[in-house]
CSV table of C-alpha atoms in Angstrom, one decimal:
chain,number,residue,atom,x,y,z
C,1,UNK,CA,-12.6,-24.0,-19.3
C,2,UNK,CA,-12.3,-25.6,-15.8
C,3,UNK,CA,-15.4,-27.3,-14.7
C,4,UNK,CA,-16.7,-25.2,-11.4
C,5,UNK,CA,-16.6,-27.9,-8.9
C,6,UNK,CA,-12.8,-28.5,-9.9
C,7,UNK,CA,-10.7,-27.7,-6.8
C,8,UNK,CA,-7.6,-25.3,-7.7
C,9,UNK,CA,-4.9,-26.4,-5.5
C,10,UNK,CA,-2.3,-23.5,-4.5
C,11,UNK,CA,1.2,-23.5,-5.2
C,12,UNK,CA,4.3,-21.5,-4.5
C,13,UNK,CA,8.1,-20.7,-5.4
C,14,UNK,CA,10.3,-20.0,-2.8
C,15,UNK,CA,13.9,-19.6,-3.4
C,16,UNK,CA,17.0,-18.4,-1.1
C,17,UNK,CA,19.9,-16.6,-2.0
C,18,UNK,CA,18.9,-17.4,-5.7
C,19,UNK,CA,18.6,-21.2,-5.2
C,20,UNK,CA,15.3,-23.1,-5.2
C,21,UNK,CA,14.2,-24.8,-2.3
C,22,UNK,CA,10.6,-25.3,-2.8
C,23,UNK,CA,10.9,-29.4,-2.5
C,24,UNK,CA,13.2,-28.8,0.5
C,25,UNK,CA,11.1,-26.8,2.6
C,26,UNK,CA,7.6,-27.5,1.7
C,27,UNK,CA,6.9,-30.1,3.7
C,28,UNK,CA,7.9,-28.0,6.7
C,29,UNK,CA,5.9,-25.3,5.7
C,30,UNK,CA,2.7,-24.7,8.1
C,31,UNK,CA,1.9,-21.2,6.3
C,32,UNK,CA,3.5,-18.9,4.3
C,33,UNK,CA,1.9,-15.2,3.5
C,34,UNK,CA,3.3,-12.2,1.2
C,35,UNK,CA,1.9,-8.6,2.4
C,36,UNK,CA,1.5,-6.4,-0.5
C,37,UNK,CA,1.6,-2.5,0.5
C,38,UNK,CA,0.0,0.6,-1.8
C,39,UNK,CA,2.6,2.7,-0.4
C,40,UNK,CA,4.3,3.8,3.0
C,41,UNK,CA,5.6,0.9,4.3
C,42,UNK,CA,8.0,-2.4,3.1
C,43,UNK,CA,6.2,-5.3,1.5
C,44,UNK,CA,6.8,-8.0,3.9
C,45,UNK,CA,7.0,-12.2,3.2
C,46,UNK,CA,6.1,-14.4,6.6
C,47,UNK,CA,7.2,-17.9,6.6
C,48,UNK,CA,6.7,-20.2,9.2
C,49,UNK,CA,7.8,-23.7,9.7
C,50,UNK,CA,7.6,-26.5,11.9
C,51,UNK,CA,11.0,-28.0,13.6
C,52,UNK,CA,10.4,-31.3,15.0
C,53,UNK,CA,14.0,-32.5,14.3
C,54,UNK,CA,15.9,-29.1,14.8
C,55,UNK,CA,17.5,-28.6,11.5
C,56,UNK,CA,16.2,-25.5,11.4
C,57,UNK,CA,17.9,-24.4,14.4
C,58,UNK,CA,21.0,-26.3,13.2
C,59,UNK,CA,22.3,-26.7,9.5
C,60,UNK,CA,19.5,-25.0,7.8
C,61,UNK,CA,19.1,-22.0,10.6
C,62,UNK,CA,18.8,-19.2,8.1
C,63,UNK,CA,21.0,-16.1,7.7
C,64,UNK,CA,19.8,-12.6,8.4
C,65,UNK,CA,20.4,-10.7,5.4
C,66,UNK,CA,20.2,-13.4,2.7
C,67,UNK,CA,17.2,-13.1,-0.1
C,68,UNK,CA,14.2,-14.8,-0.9
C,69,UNK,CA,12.1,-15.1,-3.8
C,70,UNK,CA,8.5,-15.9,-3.9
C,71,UNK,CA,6.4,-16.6,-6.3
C,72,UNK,CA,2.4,-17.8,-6.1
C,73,UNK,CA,-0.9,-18.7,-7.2
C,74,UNK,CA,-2.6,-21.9,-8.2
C,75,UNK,CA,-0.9,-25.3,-10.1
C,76,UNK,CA,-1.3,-25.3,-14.0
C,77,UNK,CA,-1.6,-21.5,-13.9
C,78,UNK,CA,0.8,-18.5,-14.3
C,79,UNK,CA,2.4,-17.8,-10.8
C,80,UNK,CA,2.8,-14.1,-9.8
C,81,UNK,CA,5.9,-12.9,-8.3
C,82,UNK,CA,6.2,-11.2,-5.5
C,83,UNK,CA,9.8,-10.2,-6.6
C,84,UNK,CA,13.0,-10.2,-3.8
C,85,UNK,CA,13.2,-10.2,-0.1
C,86,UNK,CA,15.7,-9.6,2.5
C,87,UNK,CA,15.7,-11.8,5.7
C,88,UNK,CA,15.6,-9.3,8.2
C,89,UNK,CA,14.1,-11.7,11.8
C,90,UNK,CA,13.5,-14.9,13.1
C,91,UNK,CA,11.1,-15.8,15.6
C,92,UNK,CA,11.8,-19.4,17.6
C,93,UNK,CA,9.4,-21.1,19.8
C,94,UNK,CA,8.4,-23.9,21.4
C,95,UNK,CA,7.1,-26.5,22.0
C,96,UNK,CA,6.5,-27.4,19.5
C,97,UNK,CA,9.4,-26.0,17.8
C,98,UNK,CA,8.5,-23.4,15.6
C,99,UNK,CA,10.8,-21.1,13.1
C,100,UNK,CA,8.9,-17.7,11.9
C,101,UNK,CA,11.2,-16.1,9.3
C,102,UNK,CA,10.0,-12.4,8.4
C,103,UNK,CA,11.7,-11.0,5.2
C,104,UNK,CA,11.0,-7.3,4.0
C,105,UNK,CA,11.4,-6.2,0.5
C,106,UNK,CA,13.0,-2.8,0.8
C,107,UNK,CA,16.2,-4.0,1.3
C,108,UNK,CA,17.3,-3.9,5.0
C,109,UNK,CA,21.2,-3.2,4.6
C,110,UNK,CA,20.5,-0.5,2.0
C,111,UNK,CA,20.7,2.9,2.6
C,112,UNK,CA,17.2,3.7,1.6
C,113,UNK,CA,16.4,2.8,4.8
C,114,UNK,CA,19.0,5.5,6.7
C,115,UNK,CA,18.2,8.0,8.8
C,116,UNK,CA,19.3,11.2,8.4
C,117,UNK,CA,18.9,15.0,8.1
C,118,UNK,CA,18.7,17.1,5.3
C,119,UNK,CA,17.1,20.4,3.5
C,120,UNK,CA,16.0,21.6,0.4
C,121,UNK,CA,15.6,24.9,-1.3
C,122,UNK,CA,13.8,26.0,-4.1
C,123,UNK,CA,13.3,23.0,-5.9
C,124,UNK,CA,10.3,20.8,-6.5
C,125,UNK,CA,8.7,17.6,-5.4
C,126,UNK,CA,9.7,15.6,-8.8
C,127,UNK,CA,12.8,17.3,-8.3
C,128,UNK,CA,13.3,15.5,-4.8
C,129,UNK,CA,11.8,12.4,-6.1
C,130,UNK,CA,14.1,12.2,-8.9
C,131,UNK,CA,16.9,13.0,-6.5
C,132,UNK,CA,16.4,10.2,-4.5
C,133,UNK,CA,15.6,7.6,-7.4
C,134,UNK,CA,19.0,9.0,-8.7
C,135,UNK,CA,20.8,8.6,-5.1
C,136,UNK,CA,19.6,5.2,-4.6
C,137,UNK,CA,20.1,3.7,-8.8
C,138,UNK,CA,16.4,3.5,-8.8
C,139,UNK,CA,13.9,4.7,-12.3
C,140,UNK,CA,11.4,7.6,-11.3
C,141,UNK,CA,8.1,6.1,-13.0
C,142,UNK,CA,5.2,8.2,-13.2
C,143,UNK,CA,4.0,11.8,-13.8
C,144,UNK,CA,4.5,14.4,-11.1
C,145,UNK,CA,2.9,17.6,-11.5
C,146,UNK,CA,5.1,21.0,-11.5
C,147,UNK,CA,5.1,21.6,-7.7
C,148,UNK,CA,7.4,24.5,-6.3
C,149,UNK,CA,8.7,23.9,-3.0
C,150,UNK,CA,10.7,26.7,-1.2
C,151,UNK,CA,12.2,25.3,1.8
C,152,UNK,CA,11.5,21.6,3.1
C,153,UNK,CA,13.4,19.6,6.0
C,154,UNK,CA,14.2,16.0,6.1
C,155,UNK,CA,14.1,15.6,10.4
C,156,UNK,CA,15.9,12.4,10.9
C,157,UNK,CA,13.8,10.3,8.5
C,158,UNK,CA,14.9,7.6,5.5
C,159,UNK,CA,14.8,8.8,2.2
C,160,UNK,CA,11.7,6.6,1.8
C,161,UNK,CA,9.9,8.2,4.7
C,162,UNK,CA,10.7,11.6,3.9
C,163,UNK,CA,9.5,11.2,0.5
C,164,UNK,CA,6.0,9.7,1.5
C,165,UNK,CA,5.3,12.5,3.7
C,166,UNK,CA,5.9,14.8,1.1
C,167,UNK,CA,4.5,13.4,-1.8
C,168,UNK,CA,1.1,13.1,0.5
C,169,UNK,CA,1.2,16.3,1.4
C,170,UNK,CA,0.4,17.0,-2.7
C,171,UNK,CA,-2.1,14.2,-3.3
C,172,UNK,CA,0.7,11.3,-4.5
C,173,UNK,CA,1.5,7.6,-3.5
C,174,UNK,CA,3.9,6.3,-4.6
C,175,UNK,CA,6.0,2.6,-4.0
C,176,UNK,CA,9.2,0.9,-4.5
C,177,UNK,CA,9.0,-2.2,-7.0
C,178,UNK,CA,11.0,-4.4,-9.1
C,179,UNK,CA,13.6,-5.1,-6.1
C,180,UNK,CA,14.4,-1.8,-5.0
C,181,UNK,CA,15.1,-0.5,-9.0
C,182,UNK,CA,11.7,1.4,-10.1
C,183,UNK,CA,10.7,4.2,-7.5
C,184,UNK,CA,6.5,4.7,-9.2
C,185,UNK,CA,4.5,8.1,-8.4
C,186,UNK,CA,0.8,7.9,-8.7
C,187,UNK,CA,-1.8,10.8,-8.4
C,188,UNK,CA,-4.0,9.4,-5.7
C,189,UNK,CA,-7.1,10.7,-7.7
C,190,UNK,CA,-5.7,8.8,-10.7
C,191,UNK,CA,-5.5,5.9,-9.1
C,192,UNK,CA,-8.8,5.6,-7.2
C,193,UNK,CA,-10.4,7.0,-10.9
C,194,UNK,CA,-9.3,3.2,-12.3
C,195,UNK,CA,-11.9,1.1,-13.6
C,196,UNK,CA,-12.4,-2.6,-11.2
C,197,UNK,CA,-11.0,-5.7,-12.0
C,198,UNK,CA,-12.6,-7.8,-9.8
C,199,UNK,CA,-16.5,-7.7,-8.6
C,200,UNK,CA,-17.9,-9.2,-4.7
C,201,UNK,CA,-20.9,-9.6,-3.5
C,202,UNK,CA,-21.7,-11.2,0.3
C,203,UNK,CA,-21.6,-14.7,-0.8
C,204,UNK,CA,-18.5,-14.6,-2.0
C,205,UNK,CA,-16.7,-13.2,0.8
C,206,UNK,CA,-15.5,-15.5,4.2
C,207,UNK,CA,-15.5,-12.4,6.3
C,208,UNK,CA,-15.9,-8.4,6.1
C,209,UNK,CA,-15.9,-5.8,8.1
C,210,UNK,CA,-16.2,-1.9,6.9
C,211,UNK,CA,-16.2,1.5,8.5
C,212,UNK,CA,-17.9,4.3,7.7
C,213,UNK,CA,-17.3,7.6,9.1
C,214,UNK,CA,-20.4,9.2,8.5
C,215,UNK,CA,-19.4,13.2,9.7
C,216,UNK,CA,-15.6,12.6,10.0
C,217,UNK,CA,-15.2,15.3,6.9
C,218,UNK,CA,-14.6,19.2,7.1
C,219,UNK,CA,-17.1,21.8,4.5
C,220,UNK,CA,-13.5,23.0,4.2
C,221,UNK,CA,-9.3,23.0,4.5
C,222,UNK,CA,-7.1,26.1,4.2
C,223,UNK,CA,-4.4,26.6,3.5
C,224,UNK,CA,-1.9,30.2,3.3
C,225,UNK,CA,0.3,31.4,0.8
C,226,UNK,CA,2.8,34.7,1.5
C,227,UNK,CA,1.9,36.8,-1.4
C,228,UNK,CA,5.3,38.6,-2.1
C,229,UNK,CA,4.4,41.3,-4.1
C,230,UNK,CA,1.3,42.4,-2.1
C,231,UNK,CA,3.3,41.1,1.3
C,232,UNK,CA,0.1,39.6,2.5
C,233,UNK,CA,-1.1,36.7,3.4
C,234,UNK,CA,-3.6,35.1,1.3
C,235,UNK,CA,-5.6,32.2,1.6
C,236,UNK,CA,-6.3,29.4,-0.8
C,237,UNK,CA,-8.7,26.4,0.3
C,238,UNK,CA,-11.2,24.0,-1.4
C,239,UNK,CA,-15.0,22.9,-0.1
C,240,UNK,CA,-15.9,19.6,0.7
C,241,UNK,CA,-18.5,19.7,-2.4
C,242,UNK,CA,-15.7,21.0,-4.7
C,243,UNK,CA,-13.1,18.4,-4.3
C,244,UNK,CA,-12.4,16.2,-7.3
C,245,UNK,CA,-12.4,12.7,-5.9
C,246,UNK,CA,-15.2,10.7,-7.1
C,247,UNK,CA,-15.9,9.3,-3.3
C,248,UNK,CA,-16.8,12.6,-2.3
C,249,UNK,CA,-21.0,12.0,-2.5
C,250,UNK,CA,-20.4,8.7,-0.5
C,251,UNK,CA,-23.1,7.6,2.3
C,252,UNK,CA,-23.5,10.5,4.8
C,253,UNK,CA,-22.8,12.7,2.1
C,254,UNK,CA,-23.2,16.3,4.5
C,255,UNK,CA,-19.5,17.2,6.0
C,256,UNK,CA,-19.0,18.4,9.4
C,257,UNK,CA,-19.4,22.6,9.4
C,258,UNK,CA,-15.8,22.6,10.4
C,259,UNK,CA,-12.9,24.4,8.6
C,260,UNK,CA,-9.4,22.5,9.2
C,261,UNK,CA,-6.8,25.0,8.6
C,262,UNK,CA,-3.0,23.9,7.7
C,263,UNK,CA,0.1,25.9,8.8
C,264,UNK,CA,2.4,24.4,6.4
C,265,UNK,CA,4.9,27.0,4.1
C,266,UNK,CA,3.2,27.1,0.7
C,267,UNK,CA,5.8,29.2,-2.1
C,268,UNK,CA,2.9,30.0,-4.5
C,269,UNK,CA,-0.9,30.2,-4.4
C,270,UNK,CA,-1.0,26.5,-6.8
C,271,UNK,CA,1.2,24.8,-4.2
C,272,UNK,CA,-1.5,26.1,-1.2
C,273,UNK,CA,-4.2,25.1,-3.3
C,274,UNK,CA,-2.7,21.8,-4.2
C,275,UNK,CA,-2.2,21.1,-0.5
C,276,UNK,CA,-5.4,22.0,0.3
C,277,UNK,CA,-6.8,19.5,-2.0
C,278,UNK,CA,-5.1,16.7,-1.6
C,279,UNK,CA,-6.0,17.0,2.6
C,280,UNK,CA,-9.8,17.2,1.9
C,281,UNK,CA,-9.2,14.3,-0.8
C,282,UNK,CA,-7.0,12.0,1.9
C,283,UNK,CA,-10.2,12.9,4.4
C,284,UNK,CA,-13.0,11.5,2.1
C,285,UNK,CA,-10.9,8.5,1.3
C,286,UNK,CA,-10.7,7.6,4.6
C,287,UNK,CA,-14.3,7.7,5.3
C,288,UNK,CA,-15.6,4.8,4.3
C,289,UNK,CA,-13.2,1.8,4.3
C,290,UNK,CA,-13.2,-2.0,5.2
C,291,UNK,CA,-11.6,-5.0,5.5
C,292,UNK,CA,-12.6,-8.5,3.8
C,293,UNK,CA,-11.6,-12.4,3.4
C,294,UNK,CA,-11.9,-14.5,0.3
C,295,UNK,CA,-10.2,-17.1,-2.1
C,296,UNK,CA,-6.7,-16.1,-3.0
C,297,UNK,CA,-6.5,-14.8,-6.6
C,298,UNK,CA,-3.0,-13.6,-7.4
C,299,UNK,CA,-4.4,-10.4,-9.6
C,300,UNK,CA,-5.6,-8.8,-5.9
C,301,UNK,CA,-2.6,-6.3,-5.5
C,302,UNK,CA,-2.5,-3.0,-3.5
C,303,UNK,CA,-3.1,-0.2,-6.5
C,304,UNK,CA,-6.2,-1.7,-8.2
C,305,UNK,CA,-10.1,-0.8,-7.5
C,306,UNK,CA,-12.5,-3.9,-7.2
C,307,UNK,CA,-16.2,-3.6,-6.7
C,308,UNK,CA,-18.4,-4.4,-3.8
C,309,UNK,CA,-22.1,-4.3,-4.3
C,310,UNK,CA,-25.1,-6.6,-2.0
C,311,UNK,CA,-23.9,-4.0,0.8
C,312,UNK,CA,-26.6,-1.4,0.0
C,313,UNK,CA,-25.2,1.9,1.1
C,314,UNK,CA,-21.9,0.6,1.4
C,315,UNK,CA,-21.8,-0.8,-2.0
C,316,UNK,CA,-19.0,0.6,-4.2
C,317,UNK,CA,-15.2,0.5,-5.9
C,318,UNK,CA,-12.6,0.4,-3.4
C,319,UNK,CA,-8.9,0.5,-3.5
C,320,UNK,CA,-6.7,-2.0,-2.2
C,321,UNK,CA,-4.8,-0.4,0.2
C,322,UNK,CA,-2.9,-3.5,1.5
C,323,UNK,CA,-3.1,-7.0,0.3
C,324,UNK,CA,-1.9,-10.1,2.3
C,325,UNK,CA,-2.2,-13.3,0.4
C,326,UNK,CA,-1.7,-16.9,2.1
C,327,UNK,CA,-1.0,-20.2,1.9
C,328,UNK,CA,-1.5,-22.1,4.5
C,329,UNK,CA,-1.9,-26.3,5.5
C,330,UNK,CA,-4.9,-25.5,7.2
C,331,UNK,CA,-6.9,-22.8,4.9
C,332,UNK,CA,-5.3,-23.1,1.1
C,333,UNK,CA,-5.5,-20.2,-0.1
C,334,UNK,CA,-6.8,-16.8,0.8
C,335,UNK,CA,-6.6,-13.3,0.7
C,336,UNK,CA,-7.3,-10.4,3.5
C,337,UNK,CA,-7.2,-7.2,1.7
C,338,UNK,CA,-7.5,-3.5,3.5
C,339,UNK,CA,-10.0,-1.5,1.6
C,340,UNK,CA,-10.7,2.5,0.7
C,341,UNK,CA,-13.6,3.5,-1.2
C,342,UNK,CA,-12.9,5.4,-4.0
C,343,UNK,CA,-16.5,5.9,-5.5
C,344,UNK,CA,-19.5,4.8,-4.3
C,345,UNK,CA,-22.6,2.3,-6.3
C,346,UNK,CA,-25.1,4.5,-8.4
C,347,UNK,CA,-28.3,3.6,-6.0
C,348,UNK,CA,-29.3,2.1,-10.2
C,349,UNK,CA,-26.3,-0.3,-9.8
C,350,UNK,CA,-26.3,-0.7,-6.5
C,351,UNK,CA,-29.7,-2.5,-6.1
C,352,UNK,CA,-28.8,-4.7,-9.6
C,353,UNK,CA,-26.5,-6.3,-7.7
C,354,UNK,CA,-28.2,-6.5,-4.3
């Protein structure tokens, strides 16, 4: 076991178009930071580097489209990989010269990321996931729930886009990993139902910042289903104190008397009542959230619960929405994640670790 007073000291991979260039480059590396996103949006690598003799604007000015690699964590320790990225801008400036290279992971010359226009009939959402796993050589991962789906339009979106709309609009996240090969579904109640891997109280944090919507949550949603053999229309809908995600009783427990209604087409009475929940579920999770600094550790990915406490009503397990972990000359390493809380601190709990 280390002693506690030894000083980790960060390290990290980098490699370009399958070659590594970590000597090369690190001593022209002022910081370099790898954002990790739950879902919705490419995981991104920043890289930024000082210029003094212009080689980077010369011999080693990098091309757009080649890849980067990029692995991280802390010397004489497993390094995590952040898998594949595609160079996709540069930023130049001056003086003094400075090169900003911004990579994203979901492949910028792939068709994954095309617009386009398209519809579907009388299929399913795992259906249309699978489809576009299949379109794009990817894996569907994960569990999707039988989901009929009469008539949905793709309006000019990517694949990618379309999808995330759609899977939210029944309660699932889900993200591209593994370089563009594994498309992963996850039940957002699953995964905010995960035990924490990680516990913080104050004193270990550098900064953090949370905000709680205290009345930002309707006692209901609707939504309407076309009953075809009565040829009415029917309405399916869940209360705030019925839903199934555990951050429902969180601080300002009483909802807002409203109703929010939803005038979205829904095939079967399941498919209005899965809509229904999975609005009032996306509303309680984002009621309470926050933001926080601290020490890098290379387990802190978006998709896993840690636990806050010392924050008294606050206190609880939150998700890790987004992740961005750096290493800089200046700070080491640290880690800014953005925070959803998924269940709040039994008052019990909550004041053992205050």
């Amino acid at each position: 076991m280390e002693a506690l007073n030894t000083v980790r000291t960060p390290v990290f991979e980098l490699s370009y178009n399958g070659r590594a260039i970590s000597q090369d480059v690190t001593p022209y590396v002022r910081l370099v930071a790898y954002t990790d996103h739950l879902s919705g949006e490419s995981d991104s690598l920043d890289i930024e580097l000082e210029d003094s003799d212009g080689r980077w604007l010369g011999e080693w000015y990098p091309e757009k489209g080649a890849t980067l690699a990029f692995k991280f964590g802390y010397q004489h320790q497993p390094l995590a990989s952040a898998g594949q990225f595609d160079i996709d801008e540069l930023e130049l400036s001056g003086p003094p010269s400075v090169v900003l290279i911004r990579a994203l992971a979901a492949g910028v010359q792939k068709a994954v990321r095309t617009r386009k226009g398209k519809g579907y009939e009388d299929t399913t959402l795992a259906a249309i996931a699978q489809r576009i796993a299949k379109l794009h050589k990817m894996t569907l991962v994960g569990k999707i729930d039988a989901i009929p789906i009469d008539r949905v339009s793709q309006y000019h979106e990517s694949d990618l886009a379309f999808l995330h709309r759609l899977a939210g609009r029944y309660g699932y996240t889900f993200k591209v990993t593994e370089n563009n090969t594994r498309l992963v579904f996850w039940k957002n109640s699953a995964l905010h139902s995960q035990a924490s891997i990680r516990s913080y109280t104050p004193n270990d944090l550098a900064g953090w910042r949370f905000r709680d919507k205290v009345t930002d949550v309707p006692a209901r949603v609707e939504v309407k289903h076309h009953n075809t053999k009565t040829k009415s229309l029917v309405t399916a809908g869940v209360k705030h104190s019925e839903t199934t995600v555990s951050g429902a009783s969180s601080s300002g427990e009483k909802s807002s008397a409203d109703t929010v209604k939803i005038n979205r087409r829904a095939p079967t009475a399941a498919s209005a009542q899965a809509q229904a929940g999975a609005e009032m579920e996306r509303r309680l999770l984002d009621r309470t959230s926050a933001e926080i600094s601290l020490e890098g550790d290379p387990a802190l990915v978006a998709g896993v619960n840690i636990e806050l406490s010392g924050f008294g009503q606050l206190s609880g397990i939150y998700l890790i929405n987004r992740a961005t972990h750096t290493i800089s000359r200046s700070a080491g390493y640290t880690a800014d994640l953005e925070l959803k809380r998924s269940a709040p601190l039994s008052p019990k709990k909550a004041k053992k670790h205050g």
